[in-house]
Short mmCIF file of C-alpha atoms in Angstrom, two decimals:
data_model
loop_
_atom_site.label_atom_id
_atom_site.label_comp_id
_atom_site.label_asym_id
_atom_site.label_seq_id
_atom_site.Cartn_x
_atom_site.Cartn_y
_atom_site.Cartn_z
CA MET A 1 158.01 234.83 165.22
CA ILE A 2 155.36 236.67 167.22
CA SER A 3 152.24 234.61 167.87
CA ILE A 4 149.18 236.39 169.12
CA ASN A 5 145.85 234.84 169.99
CA ILE A 6 143.89 237.11 172.29
CA GLU A 7 140.36 238.17 173.18
CA LYS A 8 139.51 241.48 174.78
CA LYS A 9 136.18 242.95 175.77
CA LEU A 10 135.70 246.49 174.43
CA LYS A 11 133.18 249.03 175.64
CA THR A 12 131.92 251.04 172.70
CA TYR A 13 129.05 253.43 172.06
CA GLY A 14 127.26 250.54 170.36
CA GLY A 15 127.55 248.42 173.52
CA GLN A 16 129.93 245.62 174.36
CA GLN A 17 132.13 244.33 171.53
CA TRP A 18 134.87 241.71 171.41
CA LEU A 19 138.29 242.16 169.92
CA SER A 20 139.54 238.78 168.75
CA ILE A 21 142.92 238.51 167.08
CA ASN A 22 144.67 235.32 166.03
CA HIS A 23 147.69 236.15 163.93
CA ASP A 24 151.38 235.37 163.54
CA PHE A 25 153.92 238.05 162.64
CA ALA A 26 157.22 236.97 161.12
CA THR A 27 160.34 238.34 162.80
CA GLY A 28 161.58 241.36 160.88
CA SER A 29 158.26 241.93 159.13
CA THR A 30 156.45 245.26 158.94
CA THR A 31 152.69 244.90 159.16
CA LYS A 32 150.03 247.46 158.41
CA ILE A 33 147.03 247.30 160.77
CA SER A 34 143.81 248.78 159.48
CA GLY A 35 140.16 248.73 160.41
CA PRO A 36 137.25 251.03 161.20
CA SER A 37 137.35 253.58 164.03
CA GLY A 38 136.64 251.98 167.39
CA ALA A 39 137.59 248.52 166.17
CA GLY A 40 140.30 248.27 168.81
CA LYS A 41 143.47 248.92 166.80
CA THR A 42 145.07 251.07 169.53
CA THR A 43 143.87 248.65 172.22
CA PHE A 44 145.52 245.82 170.29
CA LEU A 45 148.86 247.64 170.33
CA LYS A 46 148.47 248.44 174.05
CA ILE A 47 147.76 244.78 174.82
CA ILE A 48 150.99 243.79 173.09
CA ALA A 49 152.96 246.48 174.95
CA GLY A 50 151.50 245.39 178.29
CA LEU A 51 149.62 248.64 178.90
CA THR A 52 146.32 246.81 179.10
CA SER A 53 145.46 243.13 179.51
CA PRO A 54 143.36 240.79 177.40
CA GLU A 55 140.51 238.76 178.90
CA LYS A 56 142.21 235.62 177.66
CA GLY A 57 144.80 234.41 175.25
CA ILE A 58 148.54 234.27 174.62
CA ILE A 59 151.25 236.51 173.24
CA ARG A 60 154.44 234.61 172.48
CA ILE A 61 157.66 236.18 171.22
CA ASP A 62 159.78 233.33 169.87
CA ASP A 63 159.92 231.02 172.92
CA THR A 64 159.00 233.62 175.53
CA PHE A 65 155.44 234.11 176.69
CA TRP A 66 154.58 237.74 177.35
CA VAL A 67 151.00 236.77 178.08
CA ASP A 68 149.44 233.43 178.84
CA THR A 69 146.21 233.92 180.74
CA SER A 70 145.78 230.21 181.48
CA ALA A 71 149.22 230.13 183.17
CA LYS A 72 148.65 233.61 184.68
CA ILE A 73 151.67 235.02 182.85
CA ASN A 74 151.50 238.74 182.09
CA LEU A 75 154.87 240.51 181.79
CA SER A 76 155.03 244.17 182.75
CA PRO A 77 155.59 246.82 180.03
CA GLN A 78 159.05 247.41 181.55
CA LYS A 79 160.04 243.78 180.92
CA ARG A 80 158.57 243.70 177.39
CA MET A 81 160.17 247.02 176.36
CA ALA A 82 158.25 247.18 173.12
CA GLY A 83 158.85 250.49 171.37
CA PHE A 84 155.58 252.43 171.31
CA VAL A 85 154.72 255.50 169.24
CA PHE A 86 151.57 257.00 170.74
CA GLN A 87 148.91 258.63 168.59
CA ASN A 88 149.11 261.76 170.79
CA TYR A 89 152.94 261.42 170.84
CA ALA A 90 153.01 261.36 174.70
CA LEU A 91 156.12 263.53 174.75
CA PHE A 92 157.39 264.69 178.12
CA PRO A 93 156.80 268.46 178.39
CA ASN A 94 159.68 268.90 180.87
CA MET A 95 162.33 267.38 178.59
CA THR A 96 164.17 268.72 175.57
CA VAL A 97 164.54 266.72 172.36
CA ARG A 98 167.90 265.33 173.47
CA GLU A 99 166.72 264.67 177.02
CA HIS A 100 163.89 262.53 175.62
CA LEU A 101 166.44 260.28 173.95
CA GLU A 102 168.85 260.37 176.89
CA TYR A 103 166.01 259.29 179.17
CA ALA A 104 165.61 256.21 177.00
CA THR A 105 169.27 255.34 176.33
CA LYS A 106 172.78 256.30 177.39
CA ASP A 107 174.23 255.47 173.95
CA GLU A 108 175.24 258.94 172.69
CA VAL A 109 176.33 257.64 169.27
CA TRP A 110 172.93 256.04 168.76
CA ILE A 111 171.22 259.24 169.93
CA ASP A 112 173.18 261.31 167.37
CA ARG A 113 172.26 258.85 164.64
CA LEU A 114 168.57 258.97 165.54
CA LEU A 115 168.59 262.78 165.62
CA LYS A 116 170.05 262.75 162.12
CA VAL A 117 167.44 260.27 160.86
CA GLY A 118 164.64 262.41 162.31
CA LYS A 119 166.29 265.64 161.11
CA LEU A 120 166.15 267.06 164.62
CA GLU A 121 169.91 267.72 165.08
CA THR A 122 169.39 271.47 165.20
CA LEU A 123 166.53 271.27 167.68
CA THR A 124 168.14 269.25 170.47
CA THR A 125 167.56 271.89 173.14
CA HIS A 126 163.93 272.52 172.22
CA LYS A 127 161.08 271.31 174.40
CA PRO A 128 158.00 269.75 172.74
CA GLU A 129 155.91 272.93 173.05
CA HIS A 130 158.39 274.65 170.72
CA LEU A 131 158.26 271.93 168.06
CA SER A 132 155.82 271.67 165.17
CA GLY A 133 153.38 268.74 165.00
CA GLY A 134 155.59 266.94 162.50
CA GLN A 135 158.72 267.46 164.61
CA GLN A 136 156.91 266.17 167.69
CA GLN A 137 155.80 263.09 165.79
CA ARG A 138 159.34 262.42 164.58
CA LEU A 139 160.64 262.78 168.15
CA ALA A 140 158.04 260.26 169.36
CA ILE A 141 159.28 257.78 166.75
CA LEU A 142 162.94 258.38 167.65
CA ARG A 143 162.25 257.96 171.37
CA ALA A 144 160.58 254.59 170.74
CA LEU A 145 163.59 253.51 168.66
CA ALA A 146 166.10 254.74 171.24
CA VAL A 147 165.80 251.61 173.39
CA LYS A 148 166.51 249.43 170.30
CA PRO A 149 163.36 247.37 170.85
CA SER A 150 162.81 244.03 169.13
CA LEU A 151 159.20 245.00 168.49
CA LEU A 152 157.98 248.45 167.48
CA LEU A 153 154.33 249.43 167.79
CA MET A 154 153.28 252.59 165.97
CA ASP A 155 149.87 254.21 166.29
CA GLU A 156 149.23 256.52 163.32
CA PRO A 157 152.91 257.56 163.26
CA PHE A 158 152.96 259.62 160.07
CA SER A 159 149.65 261.51 160.29
CA ALA A 160 151.20 264.92 161.04
CA LEU A 161 153.99 264.77 158.46
CA ASP A 162 153.91 266.49 155.08
CA SER A 163 154.29 264.15 152.12
CA GLU A 164 157.92 265.12 151.41
CA MET A 165 159.02 264.53 155.01
CA LYS A 166 156.95 261.34 155.17
CA ILE A 167 158.67 259.84 152.10
CA ALA A 168 162.15 260.76 153.38
CA LEU A 169 161.48 259.48 156.91
CA ILE A 170 159.91 256.22 155.72
CA ALA A 171 162.98 255.56 153.53
CA GLU A 172 165.29 256.14 156.52
CA LEU A 173 163.12 254.08 158.86
CA LYS A 174 163.05 251.21 156.41
CA LEU A 175 166.84 251.01 156.59
CA LEU A 176 166.80 251.26 160.40
CA PHE A 177 164.13 248.56 160.74
CA ALA A 178 166.20 246.23 158.56
CA GLU A 179 169.40 247.02 160.47
CA LEU A 180 167.80 246.35 163.84
CA GLY A 181 165.84 243.34 162.57
CA LEU A 182 162.75 245.01 163.98
CA THR A 183 159.27 243.56 163.81
CA VAL A 184 156.96 246.50 163.27
CA LEU A 185 153.20 246.86 163.62
CA ILE A 186 151.77 250.12 162.26
CA VAL A 187 148.20 251.27 162.78
CA THR A 188 147.04 253.52 159.96
CA HIS A 189 143.91 255.04 158.49
CA ASN A 190 145.69 255.82 155.26
CA ALA A 191 146.83 252.49 153.84
CA GLN A 192 148.51 254.09 150.81
CA GLU A 193 150.97 256.11 152.92
CA LEU A 194 152.69 252.89 153.96
CA ASP A 195 153.20 251.51 150.46
CA GLY A 196 156.75 250.29 150.14
CA LEU A 197 157.25 250.06 153.91
CA CYS A 198 154.95 247.20 154.87
CA ASN A 199 155.08 243.61 153.74
CA GLY A 200 152.00 242.38 155.55
CA GLU A 201 148.53 243.54 156.51
CA LEU A 202 146.09 242.77 159.31
CA ARG A 203 142.54 244.06 159.26
CA ILE A 204 140.80 244.38 162.61
CA ASP A 205 137.05 244.20 163.11
CA THR A 206 135.14 243.72 166.34
CA ASN A 207 132.59 240.98 166.96
CA GLU A 208 129.54 240.93 169.17
CA LYS A 209 130.58 237.55 170.59
CA PRO A 210 134.06 236.16 171.24
CA MET B 13 139.88 263.57 208.60
CA PRO B 14 142.14 266.59 209.31
CA LEU B 15 140.24 268.42 206.55
CA VAL B 16 136.90 268.25 208.32
CA LEU B 17 137.79 267.96 212.03
CA PRO B 18 137.81 271.17 214.08
CA PRO B 19 141.52 271.98 214.65
CA SER B 20 141.04 271.97 218.42
CA VAL B 21 139.62 268.42 218.28
CA LEU B 22 142.55 267.22 216.17
CA GLY B 23 144.93 268.98 218.55
CA PHE B 24 143.25 267.36 221.54
CA TYR B 25 143.66 263.86 220.10
CA LEU B 26 147.27 264.56 219.16
CA LEU B 27 147.85 265.80 222.72
CA LEU B 28 146.49 262.51 224.06
CA ALA B 29 148.37 260.40 221.50
CA PHE B 30 151.73 262.02 222.17
CA SER B 31 151.36 262.41 225.91
CA PRO B 32 154.54 260.98 227.53
CA GLN B 33 152.39 259.20 230.11
CA HIS B 34 151.01 256.53 227.78
CA GLY B 35 150.84 254.99 224.30
CA ILE B 36 152.98 256.17 221.40
CA GLY B 37 154.08 259.25 223.34
CA LYS B 38 155.42 257.12 226.21
CA TRP B 39 157.21 254.79 223.79
CA LEU B 40 158.80 257.75 221.94
CA HIS B 41 159.83 259.32 225.22
CA ASP B 42 161.25 256.13 226.76
CA SER B 43 162.93 254.81 223.59
CA PHE B 44 164.18 257.92 221.83
CA ASP B 45 163.87 260.64 224.47
CA LEU B 46 161.46 262.44 222.14
CA GLN B 47 158.69 264.60 223.49
CA PHE B 48 156.16 266.06 221.09
CA VAL B 49 153.88 267.61 223.66
CA PHE B 50 154.61 271.25 224.58
CA SER B 51 157.69 271.30 222.34
CA PHE B 52 158.59 272.98 219.06
CA GLN B 53 159.01 269.67 217.23
CA GLY B 54 155.50 268.78 218.41
CA LEU B 55 154.22 271.95 216.74
CA ILE B 56 155.89 270.96 213.49
CA LEU B 57 154.53 267.40 213.61
CA ALA B 58 151.00 268.58 214.41
CA SER B 59 151.13 271.22 211.66
CA VAL B 60 152.27 268.64 209.13
CA ILE B 61 149.43 266.26 210.10
CA TYR B 62 146.92 269.10 210.02
CA SER B 63 148.06 270.72 206.76
CA MET B 64 149.16 267.75 204.67
CA PRO B 65 145.69 267.08 203.20
CA PHE B 66 145.53 270.70 202.00
CA MET B 67 148.67 270.01 199.99
CA LEU B 68 147.96 266.48 198.83
CA GLY B 69 144.55 267.37 197.33
CA PRO B 70 145.85 269.81 194.67
CA ILE B 71 148.86 267.58 193.92
CA LYS B 72 146.66 264.52 193.41
CA SER B 73 144.33 266.53 191.21
CA ALA B 74 147.28 267.82 189.11
CA LEU B 75 148.62 264.29 188.67
CA GLN B 76 145.21 263.06 187.55
CA GLN B 77 145.07 265.78 184.91
CA LEU B 78 148.26 264.54 183.23
CA PRO B 79 147.53 262.23 180.29
CA SER B 80 148.01 258.57 181.23
CA SER B 81 150.07 258.13 178.07
CA LEU B 82 152.98 260.03 179.69
CA ALA B 83 153.47 257.35 182.31
CA GLN B 84 152.75 254.62 179.77
CA ALA B 85 155.42 255.98 177.42
CA SER B 86 157.92 255.91 180.27
CA TYR B 87 157.02 252.31 181.17
CA THR B 88 157.58 251.16 177.58
CA LEU B 89 161.08 252.64 177.86
CA GLY B 90 161.72 250.23 180.72
CA LYS B 91 161.38 252.80 183.51
CA SER B 92 159.97 251.84 186.89
CA GLU B 93 156.94 253.52 188.47
CA ARG B 94 159.24 255.32 190.92
CA GLU B 95 161.53 256.68 188.21
CA THR B 96 158.52 257.64 186.09
CA PHE B 97 157.03 259.52 189.02
CA LEU B 98 160.24 261.37 189.86
CA LYS B 99 161.45 262.18 186.33
CA VAL B 100 158.26 262.49 184.28
CA LEU B 101 155.16 263.08 186.41
CA LEU B 102 156.47 265.26 189.24
CA PRO B 103 158.38 267.75 187.01
CA ASN B 104 155.25 268.25 184.92
CA ILE B 105 153.14 269.36 187.87
CA LYS B 106 155.78 271.79 189.17
CA PRO B 107 153.46 274.83 189.09
CA SER B 108 150.75 272.98 191.06
CA LEU B 109 153.39 271.69 193.47
CA PHE B 110 154.73 275.19 194.08
CA THR B 111 151.24 276.65 194.54
CA ALA B 112 150.25 273.88 196.96
CA MET B 113 153.44 274.35 199.00
CA VAL B 114 153.11 278.11 199.31
CA LEU B 115 149.40 278.09 200.14
CA THR B 116 149.84 275.28 202.66
CA PHE B 117 152.68 277.21 204.29
CA ALA B 118 150.49 280.33 204.48
CA HIS B 119 147.65 278.26 205.88
CA THR B 120 149.90 276.70 208.52
CA LEU B 121 151.35 280.06 209.49
CA GLY B 122 147.98 281.20 210.80
CA GLU B 123 147.02 277.92 212.50
CA PHE B 124 145.70 278.35 216.01
CA GLY B 125 143.72 275.46 217.48
CA VAL B 126 146.09 272.58 216.82
CA VAL B 127 149.25 274.42 217.87
CA LEU B 128 147.64 275.78 221.05
CA MET B 129 146.49 272.31 222.06
CA ILE B 130 149.72 270.42 221.50
CA GLY B 131 152.20 273.24 222.09
CA GLY B 132 150.52 275.25 224.76
CA ASN B 133 151.66 278.83 224.88
CA ILE B 134 155.23 278.74 226.18
CA PRO B 135 157.16 281.94 225.43
CA ASN B 136 160.22 281.40 223.19
CA VAL B 137 159.30 277.72 222.77
CA THR B 138 155.80 277.17 221.39
CA ARG B 139 154.24 280.61 221.23
CA VAL B 140 153.49 281.29 217.58
CA ALA B 141 152.30 284.56 216.05
CA SER B 142 148.64 283.62 215.86
CA ILE B 143 148.60 282.72 219.57
CA ALA B 144 150.54 285.87 220.41
CA VAL B 145 147.78 287.93 218.75
CA TYR B 146 145.16 286.21 220.89
CA ASP B 147 147.25 286.66 224.02
CA SER B 148 147.78 290.36 223.38
CA VAL B 149 144.06 290.96 222.83
CA GLU B 150 143.27 289.03 226.02
CA SER B 151 145.57 291.34 227.94
CA MET B 152 144.13 294.42 226.14
CA ASP B 153 147.51 295.09 224.49
CA TYR B 154 146.08 296.10 221.11
CA SER B 155 149.31 297.70 219.92
CA THR B 156 151.26 294.42 220.11
CA ALA B 157 148.30 292.52 218.67
CA ASN B 158 148.25 294.97 215.79
CA THR B 159 151.98 294.52 215.15
CA TYR B 160 151.71 290.73 215.07
CA SER B 161 148.57 290.86 212.94
CA LEU B 162 150.19 293.24 210.49
CA ILE B 163 153.22 290.96 210.15
CA LEU B 164 151.00 287.90 209.55
CA PHE B 165 148.80 289.85 207.15
CA SER B 166 151.82 291.13 205.18
CA ILE B 167 153.46 287.73 204.86
CA THR B 168 150.21 286.08 203.77
CA PHE B 169 149.40 288.91 201.35
CA VAL B 170 152.83 288.73 199.72
CA LEU B 171 152.60 284.92 199.41
CA VAL B 172 149.12 285.00 197.87
CA ILE B 173 150.04 287.78 195.44
CA GLY B 174 153.26 285.90 194.60
CA VAL B 175 151.31 282.73 193.82
CA PHE B 176 148.79 284.71 191.78
CA ILE B 177 151.55 286.32 189.68
CA PHE B 178 153.38 283.00 189.33
CA ASN B 179 150.23 281.29 188.12
CA ARG B 180 149.59 284.05 185.59
CA THR B 181 153.08 283.87 184.14
CA GLN B 182 154.43 280.37 184.74
CA ALA B 183 151.69 278.00 185.65
CA LYS B 184 150.46 277.41 182.12
CA SER B 185 149.73 273.72 181.68
CA PRO B 186 152.79 272.06 180.14
CA LEU B 187 150.43 270.31 177.77
CA GLU B 188 148.89 273.42 176.25
#
């Protein structure tokens, strides 16, 4: 079980807003996160990953506190090791497809399996600049999965994929998520694209006061 | 400070700091038998202190231009800041790194004030090309001055052209 109860001040064009989330995510669940632009969906994922900190609150994974502001607990991203798929992919321009996965894990069997899932087996020596948008997005997903995280955070992970590839990849990912017992949080603007993958939903809206 | 101080002023303070009669210079001399004043290693040390800011500026600027998500992605894979810097950030500013190194080298090659102050002008020990040019002109030996100048000019010209060509062909941002 992942328990989250956090508050974070957001600076928006409309002035100061508050992101307040109080939600529990069952272990192994896949949750769709939706909400208007600027509501703080990406910030929410970054808070969970440890890439930014909340003003106050707690994040508890089973019995382990990742964040507890009252006890001044705030684990580093390296200790949390939550898989993160960035909206801009954040691929490393100096690394090939295979090097991306080898940077994350030494498990060659797992790497080969991921390459097969992402249909990138024939592109292992290509660098990101020589991949299409969809291929880059798939690589970003595979890299996040390479460390076999217990929690996977995905920020608009299917936006660059054509519908055929999206359906095939989602089917494969569904099996992988179940196999790894992964808890997954997926930010999306297109709620329909995740039909059949998610079994929960969280809508995020900002408030003027905490 | 080395960016804005006149080289002769920087050289003067380095001369005082590394003088074997007192302070750090005395300690280095007594403890390690190291003498940086009027020695070739002193020239190297002074040149590094003088030129380092010219190199660090472009490198810092290149690092700041990389998207923060690159480092963040590496952290979420469990990598330390050191490993992230060495394996993700540094390789992606290679063109800027190369340009900064070459231009700093060219800049150092023609340095005059700092090296004259700390190294003096000892033949075969601390006399560098730029000082040799000055010396030759002082003694009205324009032919030697011309030879040294031509060598310095050629090396600098080749380096600058090399960097220009490299930037045109290789230095495309890795994120484009």
